[in-house]
Coordinates of C-alpha atoms in Angstrom, one line a residue:
Chain N
M1 CA -7.9 -23.8 19.4
I2 CA -5.1 -25.6 18.2
G3 CA -5.7 -23.5 15.1
G4 CA -5.5 -20.5 17.8
L5 CA -2.2 -21.7 18.8
I6 CA -0.3 -22.1 15.9
G7 CA -1.5 -19.1 13.8
G8 CA -0.4 -16.8 17.0
L9 CA 3.6 -18.9 17.2
S10 CA 3.6 -18.9 13.8
G11 CA 2.7 -15.6 13.8
D12 CA 5.5 -14.7 16.2
A13 CA 7.9 -16.8 14.7
A14 CA 7.3 -14.6 11.1
G15 CA 9.4 -12.1 12.2
N16 CA 6.3 -10.6 13.9
G17 CA 7.0 -7.3 15.6
G18 CA 4.9 -8.2 18.4
G19 CA 7.4 -9.8 18.9
A20 CA 10.1 -8.3 20.1
V21 CA 7.3 -5.7 21.7
S22 CA 5.9 -8.5 24.2
P23 CA 8.8 -11.5 24.2
G24 CA 7.0 -14.9 23.6
P25 CA 3.6 -15.6 23.2
T26 CA 1.1 -13.3 24.4
P27 CA -1.9 -13.3 25.8
A28 CA -4.1 -13.6 22.8
A29 CA -1.7 -15.8 20.5
L30 CA -2.5 -18.7 23.6
A31 CA -5.7 -17.7 23.6
P32 CA -8.5 -19.2 20.6
T33 CA -8.7 -18.1 17.9
R34 CA -12.7 -17.5 16.3
R35 CA -12.0 -16.7 12.2
F36 CA -13.2 -14.0 11.3
G37 CA -15.9 -14.8 9.7
D38 CA -17.3 -16.2 12.7
R39 CA -16.6 -12.8 14.4
L40 CA -17.9 -10.7 11.7
A41 CA -21.2 -13.3 12.3
G42 CA -21.9 -12.4 15.5
V43 CA -20.7 -8.6 15.0
F44 CA -24.1 -8.6 12.2
A45 CA -26.4 -10.9 14.4
V46 CA -26.1 -8.6 18.0
Q47 CA -24.5 -4.7 16.8
G48 CA -25.4 -5.1 12.7
R49 CA -23.0 -4.5 9.0
L50 CA -22.4 -0.5 9.9
C51 CA -18.8 0.9 10.3
V52 CA -18.0 3.5 11.3
G53 CA -14.6 4.9 9.5
I54 CA -11.7 7.2 11.9
D55 CA -11.0 9.5 9.1
P56 CA -8.4 12.2 10.6
H57 CA -8.5 14.6 7.8
A58 CA -7.3 18.2 7.5
F59 CA -10.3 19.3 7.1
L60 CA -11.9 17.1 9.4
L61 CA -9.8 18.0 11.6
A62 CA -10.7 21.5 11.0
D63 CA -14.2 21.5 11.8
W64 CA -14.2 19.5 15.0
D65 CA -11.9 22.1 15.7
L66 CA -8.5 20.1 17.0
P67 CA -5.3 20.4 15.5
D68 CA -3.7 18.9 12.2
T69 CA -1.3 17.3 14.1
A70 CA -0.6 13.2 15.5
A71 CA -2.3 14.6 18.4
G72 CA -5.1 15.9 16.7
A73 CA -5.5 12.8 14.4
E74 CA -4.7 10.8 18.1
S75 CA -8.3 13.1 19.7
F76 CA -10.5 11.8 16.9
G77 CA -9.7 8.6 16.6
R78 CA -10.2 8.4 20.8
T79 CA -13.2 10.3 19.7
V80 CA -15.2 8.3 17.3
V81 CA -14.1 5.1 19.1
A82 CA -15.6 6.2 22.5
A83 CA -19.3 7.8 20.6
A84 CA -19.2 4.2 18.3
A85 CA -18.1 1.8 21.6
G86 CA -21.8 -0.2 23.1
S87 CA -23.4 1.0 19.6
V88 CA -21.8 -0.1 16.9
G89 CA -19.3 -2.9 16.3
I90 CA -17.3 -2.4 13.2
V91 CA -14.6 0.7 12.5
K92 CA -12.0 1.5 9.8
P93 CA -9.2 3.9 9.9
Q94 CA -7.8 5.4 7.9
I95 CA -4.0 4.6 7.8
A96 CA -2.8 7.2 5.0
F97 CA -4.4 10.2 7.6
F98 CA -2.6 8.8 10.4
E99 CA 0.8 7.4 9.0
R100 CA 1.0 11.2 6.7
F101 CA 2.9 12.4 10.7
G102 CA 5.3 9.5 10.5
S103 CA 5.8 8.0 14.0
R104 CA 4.1 10.3 15.8
G105 CA 0.9 9.5 13.7
Y106 CA 1.3 5.9 14.8
V107 CA 2.4 6.3 18.2
A108 CA -1.6 8.0 17.5
L109 CA -2.8 5.6 16.3
E110 CA -1.5 2.7 18.1
R111 CA -3.4 4.4 21.2
V112 CA -7.0 4.7 19.2
L113 CA -6.0 0.7 18.3
H114 CA -5.8 0.8 21.8
D115 CA -9.0 2.1 22.5
A116 CA -10.2 -0.4 19.5
R117 CA -9.4 -3.4 21.3
E118 CA -10.2 -2.4 24.9
A119 CA -13.8 -1.0 23.3
G120 CA -14.0 -4.3 21.6
L121 CA -14.6 -2.9 17.8
L122 CA -14.0 -4.6 15.3
V123 CA -11.1 -3.3 14.0
I124 CA -10.3 -3.5 9.9
A125 CA -7.2 -0.9 9.1
D126 CA -8.0 0.9 5.5
V127 CA -4.2 -0.1 4.5
K128 CA -4.9 -1.3 1.1
R129 CA -0.7 -3.1 1.5
G130 CA 0.4 -4.8 -1.3
D131 CA 3.8 -6.7 -1.8
L132 CA 5.9 -9.5 -3.0
G133 CA 7.6 -12.7 -0.8
T134 CA 8.9 -11.7 2.3
S135 CA 7.7 -7.7 2.0
V136 CA 4.2 -8.9 2.4
D137 CA 4.6 -11.2 4.7
A138 CA 5.9 -8.7 7.0
Y139 CA 2.8 -6.3 6.5
G140 CA 1.2 -9.7 7.5
A141 CA 3.0 -9.7 10.7
G142 CA 2.7 -6.5 11.8
W143 CA -1.2 -5.6 10.9
L144 CA -2.6 -9.7 11.9
G145 CA -0.1 -10.6 14.0
A146 CA -0.9 -11.7 17.4
G147 CA 0.8 -9.2 19.8
S148 CA 2.2 -6.9 17.3
P149 CA 1.4 -2.6 18.5
L150 CA -0.9 -2.6 15.1
E151 CA -2.8 -5.8 15.1
V152 CA -6.0 -5.4 14.4
D153 CA -8.9 -7.7 12.6
A154 CA -8.6 -7.2 9.5
I155 CA -7.1 -5.0 6.8
T156 CA -7.6 -4.0 3.2
V157 CA -5.6 -5.5 0.6
S158 CA -4.6 -4.1 -3.3
A159 CA -3.6 -7.6 -5.3
Y160 CA -2.1 -5.4 -8.0
M161 CA 0.5 -8.2 -8.6
G162 CA -1.9 -11.4 -8.4
L163 CA -4.1 -12.5 -6.2
G164 CA -1.7 -15.5 -5.4
S165 CA 0.9 -13.3 -4.3
L166 CA -1.5 -12.0 -1.6
D167 CA -1.3 -16.1 -0.1
G168 CA 1.0 -16.4 2.8
L169 CA -1.3 -13.5 3.7
I170 CA -4.3 -15.3 3.4
D171 CA -2.5 -18.3 5.5
L172 CA -1.5 -16.0 8.1
A173 CA -5.2 -14.1 8.2
E174 CA -6.9 -18.2 8.1
R175 CA -4.1 -19.2 11.1
S176 CA -4.6 -16.4 13.3
G177 CA -8.4 -16.0 13.0
K178 CA -7.8 -12.2 10.8
G179 CA -9.9 -11.1 7.8
L180 CA -8.5 -9.1 4.6
F181 CA -10.6 -7.4 2.1
V182 CA -9.3 -7.7 -1.4
L183 CA -9.8 -4.4 -3.9
A184 CA -12.3 -5.3 -6.5
A185 CA -14.7 -2.9 -8.1
T186 CA -13.4 0.2 -7.1
S187 CA -16.4 3.9 -7.6
N188 CA -13.9 6.4 -8.8
P189 CA -14.1 6.0 -12.3
E190 CA -10.2 5.5 -13.7
A191 CA -10.5 2.6 -11.6
A192 CA -12.8 1.0 -15.1
E193 CA -9.7 0.5 -17.3
I194 CA -7.9 -2.0 -15.3
Q195 CA -10.7 -3.5 -13.1
R196 CA -12.3 -4.7 -16.4
A197 CA -9.4 -5.6 -18.5
I198 CA -10.2 -8.9 -19.6
V199 CA -8.2 -11.7 -18.5
A200 CA -6.5 -13.3 -21.3
R201 CA -5.8 -17.3 -20.4
G202 CA -6.0 -19.3 -16.9
P203 CA -9.2 -20.1 -15.8
H204 CA -10.2 -17.1 -15.6
A205 CA -9.6 -16.3 -19.5
G206 CA -13.0 -13.5 -20.7
H207 CA -13.5 -12.8 -17.6
S208 CA -12.4 -9.3 -16.0
V209 CA -10.1 -9.0 -12.9
A210 CA -12.8 -7.6 -10.9
R211 CA -14.8 -10.9 -11.2
T212 CA -11.8 -12.6 -11.0
I213 CA -10.7 -11.7 -7.3
L214 CA -13.9 -11.3 -6.5
H215 CA -14.3 -15.9 -7.3
Q216 CA -10.5 -17.0 -6.4
V217 CA -11.6 -15.3 -2.7
A218 CA -14.8 -16.9 -3.4
E219 CA -13.8 -20.7 -4.0
H220 CA -10.9 -19.4 -1.3
N221 CA -14.4 -18.9 1.3
T222 CA -15.8 -22.1 0.0
A223 CA -12.7 -25.1 0.7
A224 CA -12.0 -23.3 3.9
A225 CA -16.1 -23.4 4.3
A226 CA -15.5 -27.3 3.5
S227 CA -12.5 -28.0 5.9
A228 CA -13.9 -26.0 8.7
S229 CA -17.1 -28.1 7.9
I230 CA -19.5 -24.2 9.5
G231 CA -21.7 -22.2 7.3
S232 CA -20.1 -19.1 8.4
I233 CA -19.0 -15.9 6.5
G234 CA -15.2 -16.5 5.6
S235 CA -12.7 -14.6 6.2
I236 CA -11.6 -13.3 2.9
G237 CA -13.2 -10.6 1.6
V238 CA -13.8 -8.1 -1.2
V239 CA -13.7 -4.7 -1.3
L240 CA -17.0 -4.4 -4.3
G241 CA -17.7 0.0 -4.3
A242 CA -21.6 1.2 -3.3
T243 CA -21.7 3.5 -6.7
L244 CA -21.0 0.5 -9.1
N245 CA -23.0 -0.7 -11.0
L246 CA -21.3 -4.2 -10.6
G247 CA -22.7 -6.0 -13.7
D248 CA -20.0 -3.6 -16.4
F249 CA -17.7 -5.3 -14.1
G250 CA -19.2 -9.3 -15.4
I251 CA -20.1 -10.2 -12.2
N252 CA -23.1 -11.5 -11.7
T253 CA -24.4 -10.4 -8.0
S254 CA -27.0 -13.6 -9.1
D255 CA -24.7 -16.8 -8.9
V256 CA -24.7 -17.9 -6.0
A257 CA -22.0 -20.7 -6.4
A258 CA -19.4 -18.2 -6.6
R259 CA -20.4 -16.1 -3.3
G260 CA -18.5 -18.6 -0.9
L261 CA -20.0 -17.1 1.7
T262 CA -17.8 -14.0 0.8
P263 CA -17.7 -10.4 3.2
V264 CA -18.3 -7.8 1.2
L265 CA -16.7 -3.8 2.9
A266 CA -18.6 -1.7 0.8
P267 CA -17.4 2.1 0.6
G268 CA -20.2 4.7 -0.3
F269 CA -23.0 4.7 0.6
G270 CA -23.8 7.9 2.6
H271 CA -22.0 11.5 1.4
Q272 CA -20.1 9.5 -1.8
G273 CA -24.0 8.8 -3.0
G274 CA -24.1 5.4 -2.1
N275 CA -28.5 4.6 -1.8
I276 CA -28.2 2.3 1.6
S277 CA -31.6 0.8 0.7
N278 CA -30.8 -0.1 -2.8
L279 CA -28.7 -2.7 -0.1
V280 CA -30.5 -5.3 -2.4
G281 CA -30.7 -4.1 -5.9
L282 CA -26.8 -3.5 -5.9
Y283 CA -24.9 -6.6 -4.3
G284 CA -27.8 -9.6 -4.9
G285 CA -26.8 -12.5 -2.9
Y286 CA -23.9 -10.8 -1.3
S287 CA -26.1 -8.8 0.4
K288 CA -26.4 -10.3 4.0
S289 CA -22.6 -10.1 4.2
V290 CA -21.9 -6.8 3.2
I291 CA -20.4 -4.0 5.5
V292 CA -22.1 -0.9 5.2
S293 CA -18.7 1.4 5.4
E294 CA -19.4 5.1 5.9
S295 CA -16.7 8.1 6.7
R296 CA -18.4 11.6 6.8
S297 CA -21.7 10.9 6.6
V298 CA -21.6 10.4 10.4
L299 CA -18.5 12.1 11.2
R300 CA -19.3 15.5 10.4
A301 CA -22.2 15.7 13.8
G302 CA -19.0 16.4 15.0
P303 CA -17.3 15.6 18.7
A304 CA -20.3 16.7 20.3
R305 CA -22.9 14.9 17.9
L306 CA -21.6 12.0 16.8
A307 CA -22.9 8.9 18.8
E308 CA -26.3 10.7 18.3
S309 CA -25.2 10.7 14.4
I310 CA -24.3 6.6 15.0
V311 CA -26.8 5.6 17.1
R312 CA -29.7 7.2 14.2
R313 CA -27.2 5.5 11.3
V314 CA -27.3 2.6 12.9
A315 CA -30.7 2.0 13.2
E316 CA -31.4 3.5 9.4
V317 CA -29.0 0.7 8.1
G318 CA -30.5 -1.8 10.4
A319 CA -33.8 -1.2 9.0
V320 CA -32.7 -2.3 5.3
R321 CA -33.8 -6.1 5.1
G322 CA -30.4 -7.7 3.2
Chain V
M1 CA 12.9 28.2 -7.0
I2 CA 9.3 29.2 -7.9
G3 CA 7.9 25.4 -8.5
G4 CA 9.7 24.3 -5.3
L5 CA 9.0 27.4 -3.6
I6 CA 5.2 26.0 -4.8
G7 CA 5.9 22.8 -4.0
G8 CA 6.8 23.1 -0.7
L9 CA 3.7 25.7 0.5
S10 CA 1.3 23.7 -1.1
G11 CA 2.9 20.7 0.2
D12 CA 2.2 22.0 3.6
A13 CA -1.5 23.7 2.8
A14 CA -2.1 20.4 1.2
G15 CA -2.0 19.1 5.2
N16 CA 1.6 17.7 5.1
G17 CA 2.6 15.8 8.8
G18 CA 5.4 18.4 8.1
G19 CA 3.5 21.7 8.4
A20 CA 2.5 19.9 11.9
V21 CA 6.5 18.5 12.9
S22 CA 8.1 22.4 11.5
P23 CA 5.2 24.8 10.8
G24 CA 5.8 27.1 7.9
P25 CA 7.7 27.1 5.3
T26 CA 10.7 24.6 5.5
P27 CA 14.4 25.5 4.8
A28 CA 13.5 22.6 2.1
A29 CA 10.6 24.6 0.8
L30 CA 12.4 28.1 0.4
A31 CA 15.1 25.9 -1.7
P32 CA 15.3 25.9 -5.0
T33 CA 13.4 22.5 -5.9
R34 CA 15.5 20.5 -9.4
R35 CA 13.3 18.2 -10.7
F36 CA 13.5 14.6 -9.7
G37 CA 14.9 13.6 -13.4
D38 CA 16.6 16.1 -13.0
R39 CA 18.6 14.3 -9.6
L40 CA 18.0 11.4 -10.8
A41 CA 20.0 11.8 -14.3
G42 CA 22.8 13.6 -12.4
V43 CA 23.7 10.3 -10.1
F44 CA 23.3 8.3 -12.8
A45 CA 26.7 10.7 -14.8
V46 CA 28.4 10.6 -11.3
Q47 CA 27.5 7.9 -9.1
G48 CA 25.9 5.3 -11.7
R49 CA 22.0 3.2 -12.1
L50 CA 23.0 0.9 -8.9
C51 CA 20.4 1.3 -6.4
V52 CA 21.2 -0.7 -2.8
G53 CA 18.1 -2.0 -0.9
I54 CA 17.5 -1.0 2.7
D55 CA 15.6 -4.7 3.9
P56 CA 15.8 -5.2 7.5
H57 CA 14.6 -9.0 7.0
A58 CA 13.8 -10.9 10.4
F59 CA 16.6 -13.5 8.4
L60 CA 19.1 -10.5 7.3
L61 CA 19.1 -9.5 11.1
A62 CA 19.6 -12.5 12.9
D63 CA 22.5 -13.0 10.2
W64 CA 24.2 -9.3 10.8
D65 CA 24.2 -10.5 14.6
L66 CA 21.0 -7.9 15.1
P67 CA 17.5 -8.7 17.4
D68 CA 14.5 -8.8 15.0
T69 CA 13.4 -5.2 16.3
A70 CA 13.3 -1.8 14.9
A71 CA 16.4 -1.2 17.0
G72 CA 17.6 -3.6 15.4
A73 CA 16.7 -2.9 11.8
E74 CA 17.9 1.1 12.6
S75 CA 21.0 -0.1 12.7
F76 CA 20.5 -2.7 9.9
G77 CA 19.1 0.7 8.1
R78 CA 22.3 2.7 9.4
T79 CA 25.1 0.4 8.7
V80 CA 23.8 -0.2 4.5
V81 CA 24.0 3.8 4.1
A82 CA 26.9 4.3 5.8
A83 CA 28.4 2.2 3.8
A84 CA 26.5 2.8 0.7
A85 CA 27.4 6.8 1.3
G86 CA 29.7 8.3 -1.6
S87 CA 30.6 4.7 -2.9
V88 CA 26.7 4.1 -4.9
G89 CA 23.7 6.9 -5.2
I90 CA 20.2 5.6 -4.7
V91 CA 19.1 3.2 -1.9
K92 CA 15.6 1.4 -1.3
P93 CA 14.4 0.9 2.1
Q94 CA 11.4 -1.7 1.9
I95 CA 9.5 0.2 4.4
A96 CA 7.7 -3.4 5.3
F97 CA 10.4 -4.0 6.8
F98 CA 9.8 -1.1 9.6
E99 CA 6.0 -1.1 9.6
R100 CA 5.9 -4.6 11.1
F101 CA 7.7 -2.8 14.2
G102 CA 5.0 0.1 14.2
S103 CA 5.6 3.0 15.4
R104 CA 9.0 2.1 17.1
G105 CA 9.6 0.6 13.5
Y106 CA 8.7 4.0 12.2
V107 CA 10.8 6.1 14.3
A108 CA 13.8 3.6 13.6
L109 CA 13.0 4.8 10.0
E110 CA 13.0 8.1 10.6
R111 CA 16.3 7.7 11.8
V112 CA 17.2 5.7 9.0
L113 CA 16.4 9.0 6.6
H114 CA 17.8 11.5 8.1
D115 CA 21.2 9.7 7.4
A116 CA 20.1 9.2 3.9
R117 CA 19.3 12.6 3.3
E118 CA 22.6 13.9 5.4
A119 CA 24.7 11.5 3.2
G120 CA 23.3 13.4 -0.3
L121 CA 21.9 10.0 -1.3
L122 CA 18.5 9.5 -3.7
V123 CA 15.8 7.8 -1.5
I124 CA 13.2 6.0 -3.6
A125 CA 11.0 4.6 -0.3
D126 CA 9.2 1.4 -1.4
V127 CA 5.7 1.4 0.1
K128 CA 3.4 0.4 -2.8
R129 CA 0.9 3.0 -1.5
G130 CA -1.7 3.5 -3.4
D131 CA -5.0 5.0 -2.5
L132 CA -7.9 7.5 -3.5
G133 CA -8.9 11.6 -3.1
T134 CA -8.0 12.3 0.1
S135 CA -5.9 9.4 1.0
V136 CA -3.8 9.1 -1.5
D137 CA -2.5 12.6 -1.5
A138 CA -2.4 12.2 2.6
Y139 CA 0.2 9.6 1.4
G140 CA 2.4 12.1 -0.7
A141 CA 2.3 14.2 2.2
G142 CA 3.1 12.3 4.4
W143 CA 6.1 10.6 1.8
L144 CA 7.0 13.3 -0.6
G145 CA 6.0 16.3 1.7
A146 CA 8.4 19.1 1.9
G147 CA 9.8 18.5 6.0
S148 CA 7.7 16.0 6.0
P149 CA 9.2 13.4 8.9
L150 CA 9.0 10.5 6.5
E151 CA 10.3 12.7 3.2
V152 CA 11.9 11.4 0.4
D153 CA 12.5 12.1 -2.9
A154 CA 10.5 8.9 -4.5
I155 CA 7.8 6.5 -3.9
T156 CA 6.7 2.9 -5.4
V157 CA 3.2 3.1 -6.4
S158 CA 0.6 0.7 -6.8
A159 CA -1.9 1.3 -9.3
Y160 CA -4.6 -1.4 -9.2
M161 CA -7.4 1.3 -8.5
G162 CA -5.8 3.4 -12.7
L163 CA -3.0 5.4 -12.9
G164 CA -6.2 8.7 -12.5
S165 CA -6.3 7.4 -8.8
L166 CA -2.3 8.5 -8.3
D167 CA -3.0 11.6 -9.7
G168 CA -3.1 13.7 -7.0
L169 CA 0.6 12.4 -6.7
I170 CA 1.2 12.8 -9.8
D171 CA 0.8 16.9 -9.5
L172 CA 3.1 16.5 -5.8
A173 CA 5.2 14.5 -7.3
E174 CA 6.2 17.7 -10.2
R175 CA 5.1 20.2 -8.4
S176 CA 8.3 19.9 -4.8
G177 CA 10.5 18.0 -6.8
K178 CA 9.9 14.8 -5.8
G179 CA 9.3 11.2 -8.3
L180 CA 7.1 7.9 -8.2
F181 CA 8.2 4.9 -9.6
V182 CA 3.7 3.2 -10.8
L183 CA 4.0 -0.8 -10.9
A184 CA 3.9 -2.4 -14.1
A185 CA 5.0 -5.2 -14.7
T186 CA 6.6 -7.2 -11.4
S187 CA 8.3 -10.4 -11.9
N188 CA 6.2 -13.1 -9.6
P189 CA 4.1 -15.5 -11.9
E190 CA 0.7 -14.6 -10.0
A191 CA 1.1 -11.5 -11.1
A192 CA 0.6 -12.2 -15.4
E193 CA -2.6 -12.8 -15.3
I194 CA -3.8 -8.5 -14.3
Q195 CA -0.8 -6.7 -15.6
R196 CA -1.2 -8.9 -19.1
A197 CA -5.2 -8.4 -18.9
I198 CA -6.3 -6.8 -21.4
V199 CA -7.8 -3.0 -21.2
A200 CA -11.7 -3.6 -23.0
R201 CA -11.9 0.3 -24.0
G202 CA -10.6 3.6 -23.8
P203 CA -7.9 4.7 -25.6
H204 CA -5.2 1.3 -24.9
A205 CA -8.5 -1.0 -25.4
G206 CA -6.5 -4.3 -26.5
H207 CA -3.5 -3.5 -24.8
S208 CA -2.4 -5.1 -21.8
V209 CA -3.1 -3.3 -18.1
A210 CA 0.9 -3.5 -17.4
R211 CA 1.5 -1.4 -21.1
T212 CA -1.1 1.0 -21.0
I213 CA 0.6 2.2 -16.8
L214 CA 4.1 2.3 -19.3
H215 CA 2.4 4.1 -21.9
Q216 CA 0.5 6.6 -19.6
V217 CA 3.4 7.5 -18.1
A218 CA 5.4 7.3 -20.7
E219 CA 2.4 10.9 -22.1
H220 CA 3.2 12.8 -18.6
N221 CA 7.1 12.1 -19.4
T222 CA 6.9 13.4 -22.9
A223 CA 4.0 16.1 -21.8
A224 CA 6.5 17.2 -19.1
A225 CA 9.3 17.6 -21.1
A226 CA 7.5 19.4 -23.3
S227 CA 6.2 22.1 -21.0
A228 CA 10.0 22.1 -18.8
S229 CA 12.2 22.6 -22.5
I230 CA 14.1 19.8 -21.1
G231 CA 15.2 16.6 -21.8
S232 CA 16.1 15.0 -19.1
I233 CA 14.9 11.3 -17.4
G234 CA 11.0 12.2 -16.4
S235 CA 10.2 12.2 -12.6
I236 CA 7.9 10.1 -12.8
G237 CA 8.2 6.2 -13.6
V238 CA 7.8 2.8 -13.6
V239 CA 8.8 -0.5 -11.7
L240 CA 9.6 -3.8 -14.7
G241 CA 11.4 -6.7 -13.2
A242 CA 14.3 -8.0 -14.0
T243 CA 13.5 -11.4 -15.2
L244 CA 10.7 -10.6 -16.9
N245 CA 10.4 -11.4 -21.0
L246 CA 8.8 -7.5 -21.3
G247 CA 6.9 -9.0 -25.2
D248 CA 4.5 -11.5 -23.4
F249 CA 3.3 -8.1 -21.8
G250 CA 2.8 -6.9 -25.3
I251 CA 5.4 -4.4 -24.5
N252 CA 7.9 -3.0 -27.5
T253 CA 11.2 -2.3 -25.4
S254 CA 12.6 0.0 -29.0
D255 CA 9.1 1.6 -29.4
V256 CA 11.0 4.7 -29.3
A257 CA 7.8 6.8 -29.3
A258 CA 6.7 5.6 -26.3
R259 CA 9.9 5.6 -23.6
G260 CA 9.3 9.5 -22.6
L261 CA 12.7 10.1 -20.9
T262 CA 10.7 7.7 -18.7
P263 CA 12.7 5.9 -15.7
V264 CA 12.5 2.1 -14.5
L265 CA 12.9 0.5 -11.4
A266 CA 14.0 -2.5 -12.1
P267 CA 14.4 -5.1 -9.6
G268 CA 15.8 -8.7 -10.2
F269 CA 19.4 -8.8 -11.1
G270 CA 21.1 -10.7 -8.6
H271 CA 20.0 -12.5 -6.1
Q272 CA 16.4 -13.2 -8.6
G273 CA 18.7 -13.9 -11.4
G274 CA 18.3 -11.3 -13.5
N275 CA 21.2 -11.1 -15.7
I276 CA 23.0 -7.5 -15.8
S277 CA 24.7 -8.1 -18.7
N278 CA 21.3 -8.8 -20.6
L279 CA 20.3 -5.0 -19.0
V280 CA 20.3 -3.7 -22.9
G281 CA 18.2 -7.0 -24.0
L282 CA 15.5 -7.3 -21.2
Y283 CA 15.1 -3.5 -21.5
G284 CA 15.5 -2.5 -24.9
G285 CA 15.3 1.3 -25.2
Y286 CA 14.5 1.9 -21.8
S287 CA 18.3 0.8 -20.6
K288 CA 19.3 4.2 -20.4
S289 CA 16.8 5.3 -17.3
V290 CA 17.3 1.5 -16.3
I291 CA 17.4 2.1 -12.0
V292 CA 19.5 -1.4 -11.2
S293 CA 18.0 -2.6 -7.6
E294 CA 19.5 -4.8 -5.8
S295 CA 19.1 -5.6 -1.6
R296 CA 19.8 -9.5 -0.9
S297 CA 23.0 -10.0 -3.2
V298 CA 24.0 -6.9 -1.7
L299 CA 23.1 -7.2 1.8
R300 CA 24.7 -11.2 2.5
A301 CA 27.6 -9.7 2.5
G302 CA 27.5 -8.8 6.1
P303 CA 27.9 -5.5 7.9
A304 CA 31.4 -5.9 7.2
R305 CA 32.0 -6.8 4.0
L306 CA 29.5 -4.9 2.8
A307 CA 31.0 -1.3 1.6
E308 CA 33.1 -3.7 -0.3
S309 CA 30.3 -5.4 -0.9
I310 CA 29.0 -2.2 -2.5
V311 CA 32.0 -1.0 -4.3
R312 CA 32.8 -4.2 -6.0
R313 CA 28.4 -3.7 -7.4
V314 CA 29.2 -0.6 -8.6
A315 CA 31.9 -2.0 -10.3
E316 CA 30.4 -4.3 -12.4
V317 CA 27.0 -2.4 -12.8
G318 CA 29.1 0.6 -14.0
A319 CA 31.2 -1.5 -16.2
V320 CA 27.4 -2.5 -18.1
R321 CA 26.5 0.3 -21.3
G322 CA 23.2 0.8 -21.1

């Protein structure tokens, strides 16, 4: 409770845009805050691990007979939320497809996020933000701050400037019941050059960049679990693509000590070719905390058959033992 | 002319939000498009290399007696643009400080960007975006697309997923007279772990991640200059912090072949301690194409004395031989 209270208030104190939108502590800030990892575990237990993307591509808007405008993106997003509500627990809007319309796109996004909150969906905003100091704190206030118009449950982040550059975000997330997913190993071939590069000095010397980020996040989650004396999933996760051989990145998925109950956001199943039935083969000891993130493979069903498509996919994913 | 036309039109065809705001080719799309590097060289020749940040921090808004709201950020930004116009050529809004207010922050930003365009300022949006495929193309359409409400001259980008993940953005920038600044070596200590990691395979094996990005960008600029048969500054740049010893990243600043007329966005002078009189010592052969980016050291003068503070700093920076 205290953590939630402090989290909410300090979120505002940190220059949270929400302070401007609704002055003073918001109801959210005064409500008890459950850890993101605990809320994720709750979703896994009830609705399962499927996460449906909200990706209003120009071509998907065309397929859905929607205009390639902010209004089209809003209609698309609210339709996905309505179809997801009740049958799936997690949605992941790709913010680039709203941001391309500027402020109108953000108005559309805020309406989609409002619907998702009302529906009780866990929202992971795919923003891949990353910066330093007061700038990264400002991103945190905007996306994780209690009462902010863009408030979501978790965001994806990029750590090219080092995981330490995101400490302010990590603290804010833990204080306010929010989550982060740090890019670690991604599926695109060009990523190998950086993500498989070898750290030259420090405690992770000799290991790949991707493994270093994974282990740093896992260490954080292990420490957080110890201090909270709970054994749930951690609130800070990583992104590990589903079409990869993680061994190529020097990641040993059977390394129990390194797991730290770390949640894994896994894009690449479905459309991109990752095979859900191979979940344990791909993620080993991490597979129990994998979020299966799918967009086109579900969205291509179109608005009329989307709900049916989601229900079917929830069942297929639910049948897989993690 | 043709390049500009194709750039503008394909920007819209790529699902550019601008298409929604002003249907069909915009005047910008039909105007001849000068390469970003050429426009940057023109600014260097006339107004010099200083770039003034537009950073509406909560604490700066308080110092300026402005509310910590989107309206406060808009007033702050428009005041900086008015003070900069005529005495400096480049401004760099930090988008996190607008995004924290959600759609209202983006409305404020669009007004600031409109003022900056009217004033003929070169605008580098500090967004540090990075993603894959259609998502990164959507960011490109939003920030670099002709007629988009967020259209600027250049953006900062992050390549944790490899420089190749940004190919779509690089092509769009070259086609449409825009620029990019790719994070290479940043000033925060936690960055060393990743940016000084050693690439394990491929043509850059044995070199640091930061040097690899710098050389890949330089190779692009060398090829672009050859195909355009011009010898101006390139349109794709890098971010190299001004408080670093680039040798620690394995970067040899006297390596003529590697420079490729690559522009360098250099934060860290002024407030963060970088010494402008040591420009050549810091950047060696790159120093002629360094953009000196300063925010707090200029902005702390306050609204009343900002114009005077900018004029003084332009003179100080102009007195330095690159």
